[in-house]
mmCIF file with all atom_site columns, C-alpha atoms in Angstrom:
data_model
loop_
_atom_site.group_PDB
_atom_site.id
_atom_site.type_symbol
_atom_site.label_atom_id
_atom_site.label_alt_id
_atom_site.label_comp_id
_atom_site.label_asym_id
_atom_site.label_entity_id
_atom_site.label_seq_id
_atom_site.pdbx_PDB_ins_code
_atom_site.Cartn_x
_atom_site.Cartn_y
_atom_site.Cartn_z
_atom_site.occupancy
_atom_site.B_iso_or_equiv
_atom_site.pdbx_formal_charge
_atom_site.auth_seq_id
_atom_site.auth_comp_id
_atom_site.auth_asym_id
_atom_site.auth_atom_id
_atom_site.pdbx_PDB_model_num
ATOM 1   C CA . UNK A 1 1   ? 0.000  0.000  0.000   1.00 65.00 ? 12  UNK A CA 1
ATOM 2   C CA . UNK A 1 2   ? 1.302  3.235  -1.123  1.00 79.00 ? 13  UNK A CA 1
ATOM 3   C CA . UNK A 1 3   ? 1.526  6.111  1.788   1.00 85.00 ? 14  UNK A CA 1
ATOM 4   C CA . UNK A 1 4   ? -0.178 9.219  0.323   1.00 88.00 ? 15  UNK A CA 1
ATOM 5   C CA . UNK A 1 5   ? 2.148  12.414 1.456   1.00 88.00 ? 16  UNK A CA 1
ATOM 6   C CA . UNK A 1 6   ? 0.600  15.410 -0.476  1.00 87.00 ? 17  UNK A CA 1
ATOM 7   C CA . UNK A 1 7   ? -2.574 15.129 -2.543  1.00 87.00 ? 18  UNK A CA 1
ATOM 8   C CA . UNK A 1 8   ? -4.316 18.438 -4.359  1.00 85.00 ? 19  UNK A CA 1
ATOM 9   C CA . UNK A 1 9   ? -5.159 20.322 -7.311  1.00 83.00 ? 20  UNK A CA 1
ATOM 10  C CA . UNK A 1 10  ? -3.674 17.725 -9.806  1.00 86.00 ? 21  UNK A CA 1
ATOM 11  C CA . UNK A 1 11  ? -0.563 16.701 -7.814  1.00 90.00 ? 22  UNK A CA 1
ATOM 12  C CA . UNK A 1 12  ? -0.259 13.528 -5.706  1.00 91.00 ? 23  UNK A CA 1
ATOM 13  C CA . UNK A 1 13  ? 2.930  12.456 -4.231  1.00 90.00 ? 24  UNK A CA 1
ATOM 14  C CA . UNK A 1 14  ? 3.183  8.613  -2.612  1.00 90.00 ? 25  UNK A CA 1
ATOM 15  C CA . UNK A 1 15  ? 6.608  6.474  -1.526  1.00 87.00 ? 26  UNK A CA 1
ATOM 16  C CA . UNK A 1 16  ? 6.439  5.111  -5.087  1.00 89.00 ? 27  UNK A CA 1
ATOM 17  C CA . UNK A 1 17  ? 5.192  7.854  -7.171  1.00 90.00 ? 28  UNK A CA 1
ATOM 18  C CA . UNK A 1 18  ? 4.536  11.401 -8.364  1.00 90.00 ? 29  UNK A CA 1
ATOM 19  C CA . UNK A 1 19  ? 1.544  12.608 -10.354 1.00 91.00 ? 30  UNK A CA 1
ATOM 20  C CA . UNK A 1 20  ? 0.850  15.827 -11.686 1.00 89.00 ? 31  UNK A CA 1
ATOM 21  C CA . UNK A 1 21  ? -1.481 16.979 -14.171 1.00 86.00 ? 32  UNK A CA 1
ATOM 22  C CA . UNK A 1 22  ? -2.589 13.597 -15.357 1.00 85.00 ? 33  UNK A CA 1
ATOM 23  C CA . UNK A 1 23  ? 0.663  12.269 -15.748 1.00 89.00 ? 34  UNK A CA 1
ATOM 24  C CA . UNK A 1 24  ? 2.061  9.645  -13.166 1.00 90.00 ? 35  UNK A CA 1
ATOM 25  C CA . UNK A 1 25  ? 6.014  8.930  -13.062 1.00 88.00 ? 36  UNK A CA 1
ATOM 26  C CA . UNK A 1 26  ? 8.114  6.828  -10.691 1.00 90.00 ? 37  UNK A CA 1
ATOM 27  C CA . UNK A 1 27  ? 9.387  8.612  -7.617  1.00 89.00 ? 38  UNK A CA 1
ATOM 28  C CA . UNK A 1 28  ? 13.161 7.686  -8.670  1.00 89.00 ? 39  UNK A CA 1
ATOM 29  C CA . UNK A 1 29  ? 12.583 9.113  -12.382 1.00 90.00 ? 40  UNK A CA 1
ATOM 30  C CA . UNK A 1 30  ? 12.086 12.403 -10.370 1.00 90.00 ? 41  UNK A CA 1
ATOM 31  C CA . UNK A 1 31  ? 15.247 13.933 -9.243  1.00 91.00 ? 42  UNK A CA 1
ATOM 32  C CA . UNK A 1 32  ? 14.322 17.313 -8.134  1.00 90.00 ? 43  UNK A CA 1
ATOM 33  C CA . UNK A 1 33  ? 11.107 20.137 -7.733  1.00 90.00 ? 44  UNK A CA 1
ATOM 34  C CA . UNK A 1 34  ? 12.544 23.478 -8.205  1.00 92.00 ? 45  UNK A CA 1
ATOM 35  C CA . UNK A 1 35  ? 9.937  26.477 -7.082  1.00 91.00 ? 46  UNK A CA 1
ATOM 36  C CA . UNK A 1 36  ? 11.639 29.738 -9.765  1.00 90.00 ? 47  UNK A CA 1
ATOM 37  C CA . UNK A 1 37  ? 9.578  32.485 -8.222  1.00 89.00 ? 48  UNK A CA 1
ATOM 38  C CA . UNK A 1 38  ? 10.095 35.776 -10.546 1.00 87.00 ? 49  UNK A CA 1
ATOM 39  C CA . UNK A 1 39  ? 11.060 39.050 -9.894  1.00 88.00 ? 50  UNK A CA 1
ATOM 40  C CA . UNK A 1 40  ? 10.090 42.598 -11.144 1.00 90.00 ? 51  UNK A CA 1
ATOM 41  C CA . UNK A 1 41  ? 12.810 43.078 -13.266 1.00 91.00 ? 52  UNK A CA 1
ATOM 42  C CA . UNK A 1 42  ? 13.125 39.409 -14.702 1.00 91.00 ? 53  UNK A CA 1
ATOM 43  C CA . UNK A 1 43  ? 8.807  40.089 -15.712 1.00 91.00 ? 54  UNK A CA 1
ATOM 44  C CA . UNK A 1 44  ? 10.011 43.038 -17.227 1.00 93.00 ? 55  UNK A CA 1
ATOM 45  C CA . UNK A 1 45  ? 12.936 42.108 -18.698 1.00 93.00 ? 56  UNK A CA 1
ATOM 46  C CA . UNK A 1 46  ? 10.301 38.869 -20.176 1.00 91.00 ? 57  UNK A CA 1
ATOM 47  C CA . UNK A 1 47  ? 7.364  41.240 -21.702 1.00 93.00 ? 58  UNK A CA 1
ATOM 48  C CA . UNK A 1 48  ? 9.945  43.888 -23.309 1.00 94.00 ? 59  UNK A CA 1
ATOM 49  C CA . UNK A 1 49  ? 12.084 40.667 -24.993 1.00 93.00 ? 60  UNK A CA 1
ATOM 50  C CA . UNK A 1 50  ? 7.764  39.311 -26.017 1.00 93.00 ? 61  UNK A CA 1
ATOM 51  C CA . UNK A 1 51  ? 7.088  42.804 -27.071 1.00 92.00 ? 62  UNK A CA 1
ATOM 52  C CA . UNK A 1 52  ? 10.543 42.937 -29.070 1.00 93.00 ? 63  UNK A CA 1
ATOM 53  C CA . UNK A 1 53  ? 9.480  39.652 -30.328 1.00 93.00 ? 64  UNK A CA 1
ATOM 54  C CA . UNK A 1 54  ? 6.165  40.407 -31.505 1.00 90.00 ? 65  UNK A CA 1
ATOM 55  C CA . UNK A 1 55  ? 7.121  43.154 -33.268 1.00 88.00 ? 66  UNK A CA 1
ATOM 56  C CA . UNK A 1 56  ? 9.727  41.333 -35.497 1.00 88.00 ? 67  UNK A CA 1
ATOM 57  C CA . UNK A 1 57  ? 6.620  38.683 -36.103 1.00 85.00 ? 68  UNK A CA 1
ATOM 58  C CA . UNK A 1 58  ? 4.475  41.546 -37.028 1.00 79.00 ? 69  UNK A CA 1
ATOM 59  C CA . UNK A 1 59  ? 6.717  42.673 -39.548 1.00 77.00 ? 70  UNK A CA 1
ATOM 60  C CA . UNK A 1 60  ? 7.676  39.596 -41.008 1.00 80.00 ? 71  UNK A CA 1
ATOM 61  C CA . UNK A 1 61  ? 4.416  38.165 -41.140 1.00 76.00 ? 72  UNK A CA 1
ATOM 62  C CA . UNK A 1 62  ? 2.773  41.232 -42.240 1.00 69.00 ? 73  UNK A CA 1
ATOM 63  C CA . UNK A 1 63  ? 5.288  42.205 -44.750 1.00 68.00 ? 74  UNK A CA 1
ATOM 64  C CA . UNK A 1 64  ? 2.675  40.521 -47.371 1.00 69.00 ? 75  UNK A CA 1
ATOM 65  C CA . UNK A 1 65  ? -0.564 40.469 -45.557 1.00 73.00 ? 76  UNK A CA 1
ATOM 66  C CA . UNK A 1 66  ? -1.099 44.063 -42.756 1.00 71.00 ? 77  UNK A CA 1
ATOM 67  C CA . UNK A 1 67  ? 1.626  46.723 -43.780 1.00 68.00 ? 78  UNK A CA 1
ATOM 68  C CA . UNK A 1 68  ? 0.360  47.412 -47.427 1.00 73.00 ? 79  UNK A CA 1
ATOM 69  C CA . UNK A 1 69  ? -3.139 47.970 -46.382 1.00 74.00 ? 80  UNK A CA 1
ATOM 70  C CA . UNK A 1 70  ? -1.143 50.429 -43.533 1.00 69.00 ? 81  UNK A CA 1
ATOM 71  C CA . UNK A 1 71  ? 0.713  52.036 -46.314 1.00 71.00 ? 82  UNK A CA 1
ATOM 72  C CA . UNK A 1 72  ? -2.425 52.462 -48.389 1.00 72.00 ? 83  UNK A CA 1
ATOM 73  C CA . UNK A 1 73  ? -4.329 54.021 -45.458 1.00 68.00 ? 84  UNK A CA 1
ATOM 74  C CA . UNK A 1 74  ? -1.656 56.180 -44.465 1.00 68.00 ? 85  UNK A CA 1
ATOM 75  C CA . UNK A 1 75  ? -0.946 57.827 -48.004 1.00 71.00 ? 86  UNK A CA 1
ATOM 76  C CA . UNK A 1 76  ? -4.552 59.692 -46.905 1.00 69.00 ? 87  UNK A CA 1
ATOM 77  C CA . UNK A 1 77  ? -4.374 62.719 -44.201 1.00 63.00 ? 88  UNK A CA 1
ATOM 78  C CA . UNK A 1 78  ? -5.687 61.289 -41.108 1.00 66.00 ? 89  UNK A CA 1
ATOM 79  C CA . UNK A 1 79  ? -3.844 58.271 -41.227 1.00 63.00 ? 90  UNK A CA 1
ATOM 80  C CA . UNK A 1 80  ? -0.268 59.295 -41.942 1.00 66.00 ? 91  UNK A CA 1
ATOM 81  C CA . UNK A 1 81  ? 1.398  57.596 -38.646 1.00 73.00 ? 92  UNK A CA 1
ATOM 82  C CA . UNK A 1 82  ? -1.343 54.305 -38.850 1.00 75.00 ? 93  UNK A CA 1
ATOM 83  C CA . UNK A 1 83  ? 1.694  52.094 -39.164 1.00 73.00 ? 94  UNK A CA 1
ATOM 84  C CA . UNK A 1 84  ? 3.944  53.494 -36.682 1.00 79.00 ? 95  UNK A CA 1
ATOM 85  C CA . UNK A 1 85  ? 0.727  53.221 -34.145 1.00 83.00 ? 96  UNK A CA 1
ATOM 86  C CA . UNK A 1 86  ? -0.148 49.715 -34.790 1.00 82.00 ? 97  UNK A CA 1
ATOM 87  C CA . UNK A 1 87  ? 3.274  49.243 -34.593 1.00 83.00 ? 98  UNK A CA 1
ATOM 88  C CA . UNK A 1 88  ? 3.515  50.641 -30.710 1.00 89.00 ? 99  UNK A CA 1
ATOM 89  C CA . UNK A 1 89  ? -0.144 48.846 -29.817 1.00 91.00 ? 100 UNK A CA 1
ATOM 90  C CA . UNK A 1 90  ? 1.076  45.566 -31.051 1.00 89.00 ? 101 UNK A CA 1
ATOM 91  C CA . UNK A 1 91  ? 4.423  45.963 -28.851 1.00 92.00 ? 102 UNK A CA 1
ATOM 92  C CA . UNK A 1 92  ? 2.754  47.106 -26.007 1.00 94.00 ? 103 UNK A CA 1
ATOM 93  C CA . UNK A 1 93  ? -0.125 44.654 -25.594 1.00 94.00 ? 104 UNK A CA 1
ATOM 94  C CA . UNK A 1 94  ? 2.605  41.876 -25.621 1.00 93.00 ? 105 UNK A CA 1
ATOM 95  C CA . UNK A 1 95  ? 4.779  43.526 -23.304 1.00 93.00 ? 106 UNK A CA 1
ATOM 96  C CA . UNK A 1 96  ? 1.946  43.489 -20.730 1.00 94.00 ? 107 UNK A CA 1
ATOM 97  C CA . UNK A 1 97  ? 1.211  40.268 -21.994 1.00 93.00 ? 108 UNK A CA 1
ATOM 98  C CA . UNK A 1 98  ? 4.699  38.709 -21.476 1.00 90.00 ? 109 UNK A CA 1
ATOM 99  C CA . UNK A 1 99  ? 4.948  40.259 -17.838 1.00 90.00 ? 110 UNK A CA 1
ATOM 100 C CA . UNK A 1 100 ? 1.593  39.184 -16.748 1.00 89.00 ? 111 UNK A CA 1
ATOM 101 C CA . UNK A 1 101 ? 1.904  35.713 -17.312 1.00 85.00 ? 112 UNK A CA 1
ATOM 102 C CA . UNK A 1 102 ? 4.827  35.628 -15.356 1.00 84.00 ? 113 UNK A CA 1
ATOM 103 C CA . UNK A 1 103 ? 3.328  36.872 -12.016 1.00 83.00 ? 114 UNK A CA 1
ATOM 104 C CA . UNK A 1 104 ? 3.962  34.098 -9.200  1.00 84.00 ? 115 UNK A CA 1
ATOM 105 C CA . UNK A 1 105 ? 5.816  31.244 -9.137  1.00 88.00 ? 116 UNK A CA 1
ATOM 106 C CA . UNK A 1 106 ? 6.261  28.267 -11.258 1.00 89.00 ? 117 UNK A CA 1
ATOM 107 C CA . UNK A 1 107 ? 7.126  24.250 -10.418 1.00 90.00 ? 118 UNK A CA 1
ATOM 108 C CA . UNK A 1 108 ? 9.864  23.146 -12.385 1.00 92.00 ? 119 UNK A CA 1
ATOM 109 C CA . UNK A 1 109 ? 10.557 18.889 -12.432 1.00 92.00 ? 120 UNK A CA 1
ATOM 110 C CA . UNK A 1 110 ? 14.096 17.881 -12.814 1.00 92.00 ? 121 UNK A CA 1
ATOM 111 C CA . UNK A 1 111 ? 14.154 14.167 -14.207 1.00 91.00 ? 122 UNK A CA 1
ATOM 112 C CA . UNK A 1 112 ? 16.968 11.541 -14.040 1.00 89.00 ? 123 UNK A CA 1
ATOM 113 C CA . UNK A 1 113 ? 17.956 11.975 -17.700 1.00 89.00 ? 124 UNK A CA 1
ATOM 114 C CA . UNK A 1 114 ? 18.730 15.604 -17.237 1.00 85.00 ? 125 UNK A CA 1
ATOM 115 C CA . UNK A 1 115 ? 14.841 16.854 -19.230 1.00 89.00 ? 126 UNK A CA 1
ATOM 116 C CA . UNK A 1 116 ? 13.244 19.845 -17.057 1.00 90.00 ? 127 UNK A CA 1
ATOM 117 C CA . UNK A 1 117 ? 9.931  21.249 -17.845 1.00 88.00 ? 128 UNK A CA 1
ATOM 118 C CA . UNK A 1 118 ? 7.451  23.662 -16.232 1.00 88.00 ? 129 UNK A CA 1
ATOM 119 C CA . UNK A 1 119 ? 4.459  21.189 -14.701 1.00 89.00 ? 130 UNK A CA 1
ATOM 120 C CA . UNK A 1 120 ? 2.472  24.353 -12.805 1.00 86.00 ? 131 UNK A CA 1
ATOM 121 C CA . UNK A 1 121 ? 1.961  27.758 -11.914 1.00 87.00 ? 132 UNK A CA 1
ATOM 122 C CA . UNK A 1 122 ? 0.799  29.197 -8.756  1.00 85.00 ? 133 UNK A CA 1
ATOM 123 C CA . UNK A 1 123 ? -0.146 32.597 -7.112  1.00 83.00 ? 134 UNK A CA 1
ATOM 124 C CA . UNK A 1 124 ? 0.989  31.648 -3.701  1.00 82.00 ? 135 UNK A CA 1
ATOM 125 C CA . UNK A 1 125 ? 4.290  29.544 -2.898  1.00 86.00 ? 136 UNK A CA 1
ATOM 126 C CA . UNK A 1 126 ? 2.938  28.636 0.124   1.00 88.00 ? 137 UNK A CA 1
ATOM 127 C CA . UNK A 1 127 ? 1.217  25.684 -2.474  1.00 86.00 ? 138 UNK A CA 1
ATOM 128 C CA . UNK A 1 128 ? 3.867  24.610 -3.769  1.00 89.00 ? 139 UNK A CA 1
ATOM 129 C CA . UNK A 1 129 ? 6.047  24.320 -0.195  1.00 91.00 ? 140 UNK A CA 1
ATOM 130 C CA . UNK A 1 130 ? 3.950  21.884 0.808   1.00 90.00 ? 141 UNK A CA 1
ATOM 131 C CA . UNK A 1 131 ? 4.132  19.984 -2.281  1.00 90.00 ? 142 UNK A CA 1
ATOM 132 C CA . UNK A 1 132 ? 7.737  20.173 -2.150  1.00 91.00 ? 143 UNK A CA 1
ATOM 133 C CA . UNK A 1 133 ? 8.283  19.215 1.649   1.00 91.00 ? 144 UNK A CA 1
ATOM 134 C CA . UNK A 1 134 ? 6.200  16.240 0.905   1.00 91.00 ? 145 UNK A CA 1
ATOM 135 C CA . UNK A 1 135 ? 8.408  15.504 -2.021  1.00 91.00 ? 146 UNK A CA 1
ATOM 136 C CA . UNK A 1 136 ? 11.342 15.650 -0.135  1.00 91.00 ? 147 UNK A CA 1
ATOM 137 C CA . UNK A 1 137 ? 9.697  13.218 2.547   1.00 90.00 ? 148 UNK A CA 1
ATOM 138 C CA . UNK A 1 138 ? 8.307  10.662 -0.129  1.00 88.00 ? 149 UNK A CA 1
ATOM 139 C CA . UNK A 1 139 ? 12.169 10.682 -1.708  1.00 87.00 ? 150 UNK A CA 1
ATOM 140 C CA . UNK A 1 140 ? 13.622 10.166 2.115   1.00 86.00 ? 151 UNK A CA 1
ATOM 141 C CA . UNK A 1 141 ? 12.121 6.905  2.902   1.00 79.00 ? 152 UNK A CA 1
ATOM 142 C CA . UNK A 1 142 ? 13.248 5.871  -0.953  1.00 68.00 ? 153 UNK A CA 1
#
């Protein structure tokens, strides 16, 4: 009989296993949980490099499809800067994009052969501290 140690939301942690999000692996194929929790400047840093991004996608995909109906509308009066404002809305919607979906902290897995991967996402650490302690019990008695 497996000894449950943590068991919520989607994660389950036993003496022989670990299951999260559906997926169940061996306790031994798991070598470590790492909580990353972010900081202000790395969420910044993240939407201004998806901003930066989106831009250069902008402008390579709409090379052929968005900027030559911009450059049409902007050969009349009102709409001489058109481009140059899409330009700025498209940067800064993913730039608020890119550092709100990095708010909280995020569950990393570690396995055996060296693979990491994000498995969650959380608000409050306090979550994931339990999940970890019990982690850290379950591998213990291994």
């Amino acid at each position: 009989m497996d000894k449950v140690f943590f068991d919520s939301n989607g994660y389950k942690v036993t003496n022989t296993s670990f299951t999260y999000k559906g997926y169940k692996d061996n306790i031994d194929n798991v070598m470590s949980l790492n909580i990353i929790e972010w900081s202000k400047a790395q969420r910044i840093k993240y939407g201004l490099g998806l901003g930066i991004f989106s831009v250069v996608m902008f402008y390579t995909i709409g090379w052929f499809l968005v900027l030559p109906i911009l450059g049409a509308l902007s050969e009349e009066v009102p709409y001489t800067y058109i481009t140059e404002v899409v330009t700025s809305i498209v940067f800064i919607i993913f730039s608020i994009i890119g550092y709100i979906s990095r708010k909280g902290c995020t569950l990393e897995l570690e396995r055996n052969n060296g693979n990491k991967g994000t498995i969650g996402k959380s608000l409050n650490r306090n979550y994931f501290d339990e999940l970890l302690n019990a982690f850290v019990q379950a591998k213990k008695l291994k």
